[in-house]
Amino acid sequence: MSEERVVAESSQGISSHNHVDFMKPPKLSFKLHKLSELPDAFTPWESVELPIDVLLVTAKDCEFLSCFSYLRNPHQSHYRGLGIVHFGEMVDVKHKLNVCLIRCSEGAAAPGAALSKVNTAVIILQPKAVFCVGFCGGLSYEKVKLGDVVISAKIITYAHKKVMNDREQPRGYEAPVSRDIADLIKHAASGWKPPIMKKPEVDWEPVVHCDGVILSGPELVNCEWRREELLERYPKAIAIEMEGEGIFAAAHDLKMEWVVIKGVSDYADGNKSKTEEWQPVASVMAASVVANMLKFPGVLKDWEHYRGLKHPPSGSSSALGKAVLAGAVMVLLIAIMYFFFTSPQANIKDFRIPKDDVIDTNPKGTPPEDPLTTLLQSITGGPPGQVNYKGRTISYRAQGRIHSLDEPWVYDGTAWDIQSGTKAKVKHYEQSGDAVKDAVAEVIKKLKEQGIIKD
């Protein structure tokens, strides 16, 4: 079932504005193509120039054909998941703008509609910005007229609400465009000339509303009571349409620039059939404004293409985790180098034991270790060793470890009597030599307490 909900006039809901005169639309300055007249130039996908600069999204035939009329050197290709995709260029006298034109189903969230279509297209085509172009309904007879172009300074998703016994509470989302888009649309009307053959006999001059508030939702509103109800709830809104909600949702999730640009073709008041001829004209007005915005030299030159979301896939370490790990490794390396150059290795000369009682069993004249071995030994507190104390052989070793930011590297010392297995371990020393000395002293103390050796 389509997501579209048609709100039409009932037998008792005939428009109260039958006095409004709906003029005939002016003639365009060029002939709008028919679908059967489109050129059949086809480019294999492997030869398509990617990434593109601008993605144009349309829903209705006249919206698509209006945008197509402004493409230079158009050609088409096919990609599974996107279908037929049309490529071309738009006017930029100094920098070529690569443009892609696609069609979606009507509405925001239905299969193939704006949300899913844009999600797929952006990932594949990698544009700098997404423009939703076409026609819309006006909400105010005083603020807009047929043929005007409304640009979304803000989109309001009006259909979300909480329904209670006595009232409804709106729960829609108000989404302004980004700073860069806002700066761009301020000048959308600069130098713009509506593409009409001649000025109509009646007083008609289309206006570009650069600060428009547009309602977007699943309803195809065509009745006076619903229109008035929405205007009462959202008095600043001047237009209503169906695809913008999906465009915004997709662009928001993908961190993309987006904007909705649509021409007014009716007033959503039950008289849509009377103004149906305005739909292609309103769409052309919107497409011509897009072309006018993009004609300025280098207007998107410094904007970034979509390059994927800036976070790792599920299951991998986060950027913060990687930064913490890198910092920890750096601290570890600094600590290792510091203690390598400043910490004395465990040596028998450092022991506070009478020299006559201690014999160093490490061989003299041992050639120095290579630098890598020495560095590795510094991590563990130096090589293990032995001392003889009153005929007892006592082995010792020191081991380094990470402790805290204040004390990044400390040493633990272990010593044991070979014959009896008597063992002692001491912890948390700044230097490996001190850890070994105290460990050996503890073993000697235990041997004396056990009566194995005497003073």
Short mmCIF file of C-alpha atoms in Angstrom, two decimals, residues 60-415:
data_model
loop_
_atom_site.label_atom_id
_atom_site.label_comp_id
_atom_site.label_asym_id
_atom_site.label_seq_id
_atom_site.Cartn_x
_atom_site.Cartn_y
_atom_site.Cartn_z
CA LYS A 60 6.81 13.31 -11.24
CA ASP A 61 7.43 13.21 -15.01
CA CYS A 62 7.18 16.97 -15.43
CA GLU A 63 9.66 17.50 -12.57
CA PHE A 64 12.16 15.16 -14.20
CA LEU A 65 11.71 16.68 -17.67
CA SER A 66 12.08 20.21 -16.31
CA CYS A 67 15.45 19.40 -14.73
CA PHE A 68 16.54 17.45 -17.82
CA SER A 69 16.00 20.58 -19.94
CA TYR A 70 18.83 22.30 -18.09
CA LEU A 71 21.40 19.52 -18.52
CA ARG A 72 24.14 20.02 -21.09
CA ASN A 73 25.62 17.01 -22.89
CA PRO A 74 23.10 14.63 -21.31
CA HIS A 75 23.66 10.90 -21.33
CA GLN A 76 22.33 7.99 -19.35
CA SER A 77 23.66 4.90 -17.67
CA HIS A 78 22.36 2.08 -15.52
CA TYR A 79 23.33 0.86 -12.08
CA ARG A 80 21.62 -1.94 -10.24
CA GLY A 81 19.75 -0.48 -7.28
CA LEU A 82 19.46 2.94 -8.93
CA GLY A 83 18.03 2.00 -12.31
CA ILE A 84 18.45 4.43 -15.19
CA VAL A 85 20.52 7.44 -14.14
CA HIS A 86 20.92 10.59 -16.24
CA PHE A 87 24.13 12.59 -16.22
CA GLY A 88 25.02 15.99 -17.62
CA GLU A 89 26.54 19.37 -16.86
CA MET A 90 25.12 22.63 -15.62
CA VAL A 91 26.27 26.12 -16.48
CA ASP A 92 29.41 27.22 -14.68
CA VAL A 93 31.59 29.28 -16.96
CA LYS A 94 34.82 28.36 -15.17
CA HIS A 95 34.24 25.04 -13.45
CA LYS A 96 32.25 22.19 -14.94
CA LEU A 97 29.55 20.94 -12.58
CA ASN A 98 28.80 17.26 -12.99
CA VAL A 99 25.11 16.70 -12.30
CA CYS A 100 23.12 13.51 -11.89
CA LEU A 101 19.33 13.40 -12.28
CA ILE A 102 17.29 10.57 -10.76
CA ARG A 103 13.63 9.80 -10.18
CA CYS A 104 12.04 8.45 -7.03
CA SER A 105 8.56 7.30 -6.15
CA GLU A 106 6.15 9.88 -4.75
CA GLY A 107 6.51 10.52 -1.03
CA ALA A 108 9.24 9.98 1.52
CA ALA A 109 9.30 6.49 3.00
CA ALA A 110 7.63 4.13 0.50
CA PRO A 111 9.83 1.62 -1.37
CA GLY A 112 11.77 3.54 -4.00
CA ALA A 113 10.71 6.89 -2.52
CA ALA A 114 12.98 9.76 -1.52
CA LEU A 115 14.48 8.27 1.64
CA SER A 116 15.66 4.95 0.22
CA LYS A 117 16.55 6.39 -3.20
CA VAL A 118 18.75 9.13 -1.81
CA ASN A 119 20.41 6.78 0.69
CA THR A 120 21.47 4.50 -2.17
CA ALA A 121 22.34 7.25 -4.67
CA VAL A 122 24.56 9.29 -2.35
CA ILE A 123 26.71 6.30 -1.41
CA ILE A 124 27.21 5.35 -5.07
CA LEU A 125 27.47 8.79 -6.72
CA GLN A 126 29.22 10.71 -3.87
CA PRO A 127 27.72 14.16 -4.55
CA LYS A 128 28.46 17.39 -2.74
CA ALA A 129 24.77 18.27 -2.31
CA VAL A 130 21.27 16.91 -2.90
CA PHE A 131 18.56 19.11 -4.47
CA CYS A 132 14.91 18.01 -4.45
CA VAL A 133 13.21 19.79 -7.36
CA GLY A 134 9.60 19.93 -8.56
CA PHE A 135 6.19 21.44 -7.78
CA CYS A 136 4.33 21.92 -4.50
CA GLY A 137 1.15 23.34 -3.02
CA GLY A 138 0.97 26.86 -1.67
CA LEU A 139 -0.55 27.41 1.76
CA SER A 140 -1.21 31.12 1.71
CA TYR A 141 -3.09 33.10 -0.94
CA GLU A 142 -1.46 36.25 0.37
CA LYS A 143 2.16 35.08 0.64
CA VAL A 144 2.60 32.98 -2.50
CA LYS A 145 1.05 32.77 -5.93
CA LEU A 146 1.05 30.22 -8.71
CA GLY A 147 4.45 30.00 -10.37
CA ASP A 148 6.40 31.28 -7.36
CA VAL A 149 9.43 29.25 -6.32
CA VAL A 150 9.80 28.25 -2.66
CA ILE A 151 13.23 27.27 -1.32
CA SER A 152 13.38 25.44 1.99
CA ALA A 153 15.16 27.53 4.57
CA LYS A 154 13.40 25.07 6.90
CA ILE A 155 11.48 21.80 6.53
CA ILE A 156 8.79 20.80 9.06
CA THR A 157 7.62 17.18 9.20
CA TYR A 158 4.03 17.83 10.22
CA ALA A 159 2.43 14.34 10.20
CA HIS A 160 4.07 12.98 13.36
CA LYS A 161 1.83 13.53 16.35
CA LYS A 162 0.64 12.13 19.66
CA VAL A 163 -3.11 11.44 19.65
CA MET A 164 -4.95 11.79 22.98
CA ASN A 165 -8.63 11.62 23.91
CA ASP A 166 -9.14 15.35 23.87
CA ARG A 167 -6.41 16.68 21.63
CA GLU A 168 -3.44 16.01 19.34
CA GLN A 169 0.09 17.02 20.12
CA PRO A 170 2.42 17.68 17.14
CA ARG A 171 5.68 15.75 17.33
CA GLY A 172 7.18 16.68 14.00
CA TYR A 173 10.74 17.78 13.35
CA GLU A 174 11.86 21.24 12.25
CA ALA A 175 15.01 21.05 10.17
CA PRO A 176 16.79 24.15 8.90
CA VAL A 177 19.28 23.78 6.07
CA SER A 178 22.99 24.01 6.77
CA ARG A 179 25.00 27.22 6.87
CA ASP A 180 26.55 26.62 3.44
CA ILE A 181 23.18 25.94 1.80
CA ALA A 182 21.69 28.94 3.60
CA ASP A 183 24.44 31.15 2.18
CA LEU A 184 23.85 29.72 -1.29
CA ILE A 185 20.07 30.18 -1.37
CA LYS A 186 20.29 33.82 -0.25
CA HIS A 187 21.41 34.66 -3.78
CA ALA A 188 19.15 32.21 -5.63
CA ALA A 189 17.14 34.99 -7.25
CA SER A 190 20.13 37.15 -8.22
CA GLY A 191 19.98 37.61 -11.98
CA TRP A 192 17.16 35.06 -12.35
CA LYS A 193 14.76 35.55 -15.21
CA PRO A 194 11.72 33.28 -15.44
CA PRO A 195 11.89 31.20 -18.65
CA ILE A 196 8.60 32.37 -20.15
CA MET A 197 7.90 33.45 -23.74
CA LYS A 198 6.35 36.79 -22.88
CA LYS A 199 4.80 38.52 -19.92
CA PRO A 200 1.18 37.44 -19.40
CA GLU A 201 -1.58 39.93 -19.99
CA VAL A 202 -2.50 39.85 -16.30
CA ASP A 203 -0.15 41.24 -13.68
CA TRP A 204 2.02 38.22 -12.93
CA GLU A 205 5.64 38.25 -11.81
CA PRO A 206 6.96 35.08 -10.12
CA VAL A 207 8.90 35.48 -6.89
CA VAL A 208 11.67 33.31 -5.46
CA HIS A 209 11.08 32.81 -1.72
CA CYS A 210 14.59 32.19 -0.39
CA ASP A 211 13.48 31.91 3.22
CA GLY A 212 10.59 29.50 2.79
CA VAL A 213 9.20 27.23 5.49
CA ILE A 214 7.89 24.06 3.83
CA LEU A 215 5.65 21.41 5.38
CA SER A 216 6.50 17.88 4.28
CA GLY A 217 4.58 14.70 4.98
CA PRO A 218 2.69 11.73 3.55
CA GLU A 219 -0.55 13.56 2.76
CA LEU A 220 -1.52 14.78 -0.68
CA VAL A 221 -3.57 17.66 0.70
CA ASN A 222 -6.36 18.92 -1.55
CA CYS A 223 -9.06 20.31 0.72
CA GLU A 224 -9.71 23.59 2.43
CA TRP A 225 -10.31 22.35 5.99
CA ARG A 226 -7.03 20.42 6.17
CA ARG A 227 -5.13 23.30 4.63
CA GLU A 228 -6.59 25.72 7.18
CA GLU A 229 -5.86 23.29 9.99
CA LEU A 230 -2.20 23.06 8.99
CA LEU A 231 -1.91 26.82 8.57
CA GLU A 232 -3.32 27.36 12.04
CA ARG A 233 -0.78 24.95 13.50
CA TYR A 234 2.14 26.17 11.38
CA PRO A 235 1.43 29.85 10.54
CA LYS A 236 4.91 30.50 9.10
CA ALA A 237 4.65 27.71 6.52
CA ILE A 238 4.01 28.85 2.95
CA ALA A 239 4.15 25.55 1.01
CA ILE A 240 3.48 21.83 1.38
CA GLU A 241 4.91 18.80 -0.44
CA MET A 242 5.72 15.08 0.07
CA GLU A 243 9.37 14.25 -0.72
CA GLY A 244 11.31 16.74 1.40
CA GLU A 245 10.94 14.72 4.60
CA GLY A 246 12.72 11.75 3.00
CA ILE A 247 15.40 13.96 1.44
CA PHE A 248 16.16 15.54 4.81
CA ALA A 249 16.16 12.21 6.70
CA ALA A 250 18.57 10.57 4.24
CA ALA A 251 20.86 13.59 4.03
CA HIS A 252 20.90 13.95 7.82
CA ASP A 253 21.96 10.32 8.32
CA LEU A 254 24.62 10.63 5.61
CA LYS A 255 25.80 14.07 6.80
CA MET A 256 25.00 15.56 3.38
CA GLU A 257 24.05 19.05 2.21
CA TRP A 258 20.40 19.20 1.10
CA VAL A 259 17.69 21.61 -0.02
CA VAL A 260 14.15 21.46 -1.43
CA ILE A 261 13.29 23.82 -4.30
CA LYS A 262 9.77 23.69 -5.70
CA GLY A 263 7.38 25.85 -7.72
CA VAL A 264 3.83 26.51 -6.57
CA SER A 265 1.27 24.74 -8.79
CA ASP A 266 -1.87 24.87 -6.56
CA TYR A 267 -3.15 25.96 -3.17
CA ALA A 268 -3.98 22.54 -1.62
CA ASP A 269 -7.56 23.81 -1.28
CA GLY A 270 -9.62 21.35 -3.35
CA ASN A 271 -8.96 23.07 -6.67
CA LYS A 272 -5.94 21.03 -7.75
CA SER A 273 -7.68 19.88 -10.93
CA LYS A 274 -8.22 23.51 -11.95
CA THR A 275 -4.51 24.31 -11.77
CA GLU A 276 -3.09 21.07 -13.15
CA GLU A 277 -1.58 22.93 -16.13
CA TRP A 278 0.64 24.79 -13.69
CA GLN A 279 2.53 21.65 -12.63
CA PRO A 280 5.04 21.58 -15.53
CA VAL A 281 5.39 25.38 -15.47
CA ALA A 282 6.01 25.42 -11.71
CA SER A 283 8.55 22.62 -12.12
CA VAL A 284 10.39 24.53 -14.85
CA MET A 285 10.46 27.63 -12.65
CA ALA A 286 12.09 25.58 -9.86
CA ALA A 287 14.59 23.93 -12.22
CA SER A 288 15.55 27.30 -13.69
CA VAL A 289 16.24 28.66 -10.19
CA VAL A 290 18.53 25.67 -9.52
CA ALA A 291 20.41 26.39 -12.75
CA ASN A 292 20.67 30.04 -11.76
CA MET A 293 22.10 29.16 -8.34
CA LEU A 294 24.75 26.92 -9.88
CA LYS A 295 25.84 29.32 -12.63
CA PHE A 296 28.13 31.33 -10.38
CA PRO A 297 31.81 30.41 -11.00
CA GLY A 298 33.16 27.90 -8.52
CA VAL A 299 30.06 28.03 -6.32
CA LEU A 300 30.61 24.47 -5.06
CA LYS A 301 34.33 24.29 -5.70
CA ASP A 302 35.36 24.02 -2.04
CA TRP A 303 32.50 21.78 -0.94
CA GLU A 304 33.41 18.21 -0.07
CA HIS A 305 32.15 15.13 -1.86
CA TYR A 306 30.46 12.45 0.19
CA ARG A 307 33.21 10.05 1.28
CA GLY A 308 31.34 7.82 3.66
CA LEU A 309 30.47 8.32 7.30
CA LYS A 310 33.36 9.31 9.54
CA HIS A 311 33.17 6.36 11.88
CA PRO A 312 34.47 2.79 11.67
CA PRO A 313 32.19 -0.16 10.84
CA SER A 314 30.45 -2.07 13.62
CA GLY A 315 32.73 -4.20 15.77
CA SER A 316 35.90 -2.17 15.25
CA SER A 317 37.55 0.25 17.64
CA SER A 318 36.19 3.75 17.82
CA ALA A 319 38.26 6.78 16.88
CA LEU A 320 38.42 7.71 20.55
CA GLY A 321 39.63 4.24 21.46
CA LYS A 322 42.34 4.43 18.83
CA ALA A 323 43.43 7.83 20.09
CA VAL A 324 43.64 6.54 23.68
CA LEU A 325 45.62 3.49 22.52
CA ALA A 326 48.02 5.67 20.54
CA GLY A 327 48.50 7.91 23.57
CA ALA A 328 49.19 4.93 25.81
CA VAL A 329 51.77 3.57 23.38
CA MET A 330 53.47 6.97 23.25
CA VAL A 331 53.61 7.18 27.06
CA LEU A 332 55.02 3.66 27.19
CA LEU A 333 57.76 4.45 24.68
CA ILE A 334 58.71 7.63 26.53
CA ALA A 335 58.84 5.74 29.81
CA ILE A 336 60.96 2.98 28.29
CA MET A 337 63.46 5.42 26.82
CA TYR A 338 63.61 7.42 30.05
CA PHE A 339 64.32 4.46 32.25
CA PHE A 340 66.61 2.91 29.69
CA PHE A 341 68.93 5.89 29.89
CA THR A 342 68.49 6.82 33.55
CA SER A 343 67.78 3.65 35.52
CA PRO A 344 70.80 1.67 36.72
CA GLN A 345 70.66 -2.03 36.11
CA ALA A 346 70.70 -4.43 39.02
CA ASN A 347 74.30 -4.85 40.01
CA ILE A 348 75.97 -6.67 42.94
CA LYS A 349 77.88 -3.47 43.78
CA ASP A 350 74.59 -1.78 44.71
CA PHE A 351 73.71 -4.28 47.46
CA ARG A 352 74.05 -3.03 50.99
CA ILE A 353 75.57 -6.36 52.04
CA PRO A 354 79.13 -6.72 53.29
CA LYS A 355 81.31 -7.34 50.28
CA ASP A 356 83.23 -10.08 52.05
CA ASP A 357 80.05 -12.11 52.34
CA VAL A 358 78.84 -11.64 48.74
CA ILE A 359 80.37 -13.10 45.61
CA ASP A 360 79.06 -11.99 42.18
CA THR A 361 78.60 -15.14 40.12
CA ASN A 362 78.00 -13.23 36.85
CA PRO A 363 81.05 -13.72 34.61
CA LYS A 364 83.36 -10.73 34.25
CA GLY A 365 84.29 -9.28 30.91
CA THR A 366 81.02 -10.31 29.28
CA PRO A 367 80.75 -8.49 25.94
CA PRO A 368 78.01 -5.84 25.83
CA GLU A 369 74.65 -6.83 24.44
CA ASP A 370 73.46 -5.44 21.10
CA PRO A 371 71.25 -2.30 21.38
CA LEU A 372 67.96 -4.15 20.71
CA THR A 373 68.67 -6.75 23.38
CA THR A 374 69.70 -4.04 25.83
CA LEU A 375 66.49 -2.11 25.14
CA LEU A 376 64.34 -5.20 25.62
CA GLN A 377 66.12 -6.00 28.86
CA SER A 378 65.51 -2.46 30.08
CA ILE A 379 61.77 -3.08 29.69
CA THR A 380 61.95 -6.05 32.05
CA GLY A 381 64.42 -4.40 34.44
CA GLY A 382 67.66 -5.86 33.11
CA PRO A 383 68.97 -9.43 32.81
CA PRO A 384 68.53 -11.87 35.71
CA GLY A 385 71.57 -12.57 37.93
CA GLN A 386 72.90 -14.47 40.95
CA VAL A 387 74.88 -13.72 44.13
CA ASN A 388 76.57 -16.03 46.64
CA TYR A 389 75.95 -15.15 50.27
CA LYS A 390 77.73 -17.30 52.89
CA GLY A 391 77.67 -20.30 50.58
CA ARG A 392 74.07 -19.81 49.44
CA THR A 393 73.27 -19.09 45.79
CA ILE A 394 70.55 -16.48 45.48
CA SER A 395 69.03 -15.70 42.07
CA TYR A 396 67.31 -12.39 41.31
CA ARG A 397 65.46 -10.53 38.60
CA ALA A 398 63.54 -7.25 38.10
CA GLN A 399 60.47 -6.74 35.93
CA GLY A 400 59.02 -3.45 34.67
CA ARG A 401 55.31 -2.65 34.24
CA ILE A 402 52.93 0.25 33.46
CA HIS A 403 51.44 1.77 36.58
CA SER A 404 49.71 5.17 36.12
CA LEU A 405 49.95 8.53 34.38
CA ASP A 406 51.80 9.98 37.37
CA GLU A 407 54.15 6.99 37.54
CA PRO A 408 54.04 5.46 34.07
CA TRP A 409 56.71 2.80 34.68
CA VAL A 410 57.69 0.95 37.89
CA TYR A 411 59.72 -2.15 38.75
CA ASP A 412 59.05 -5.25 40.86
CA GLY A 413 61.96 -7.33 42.22
CA THR A 414 62.07 -11.09 42.89
CA ALA A 415 64.84 -13.15 44.57
#
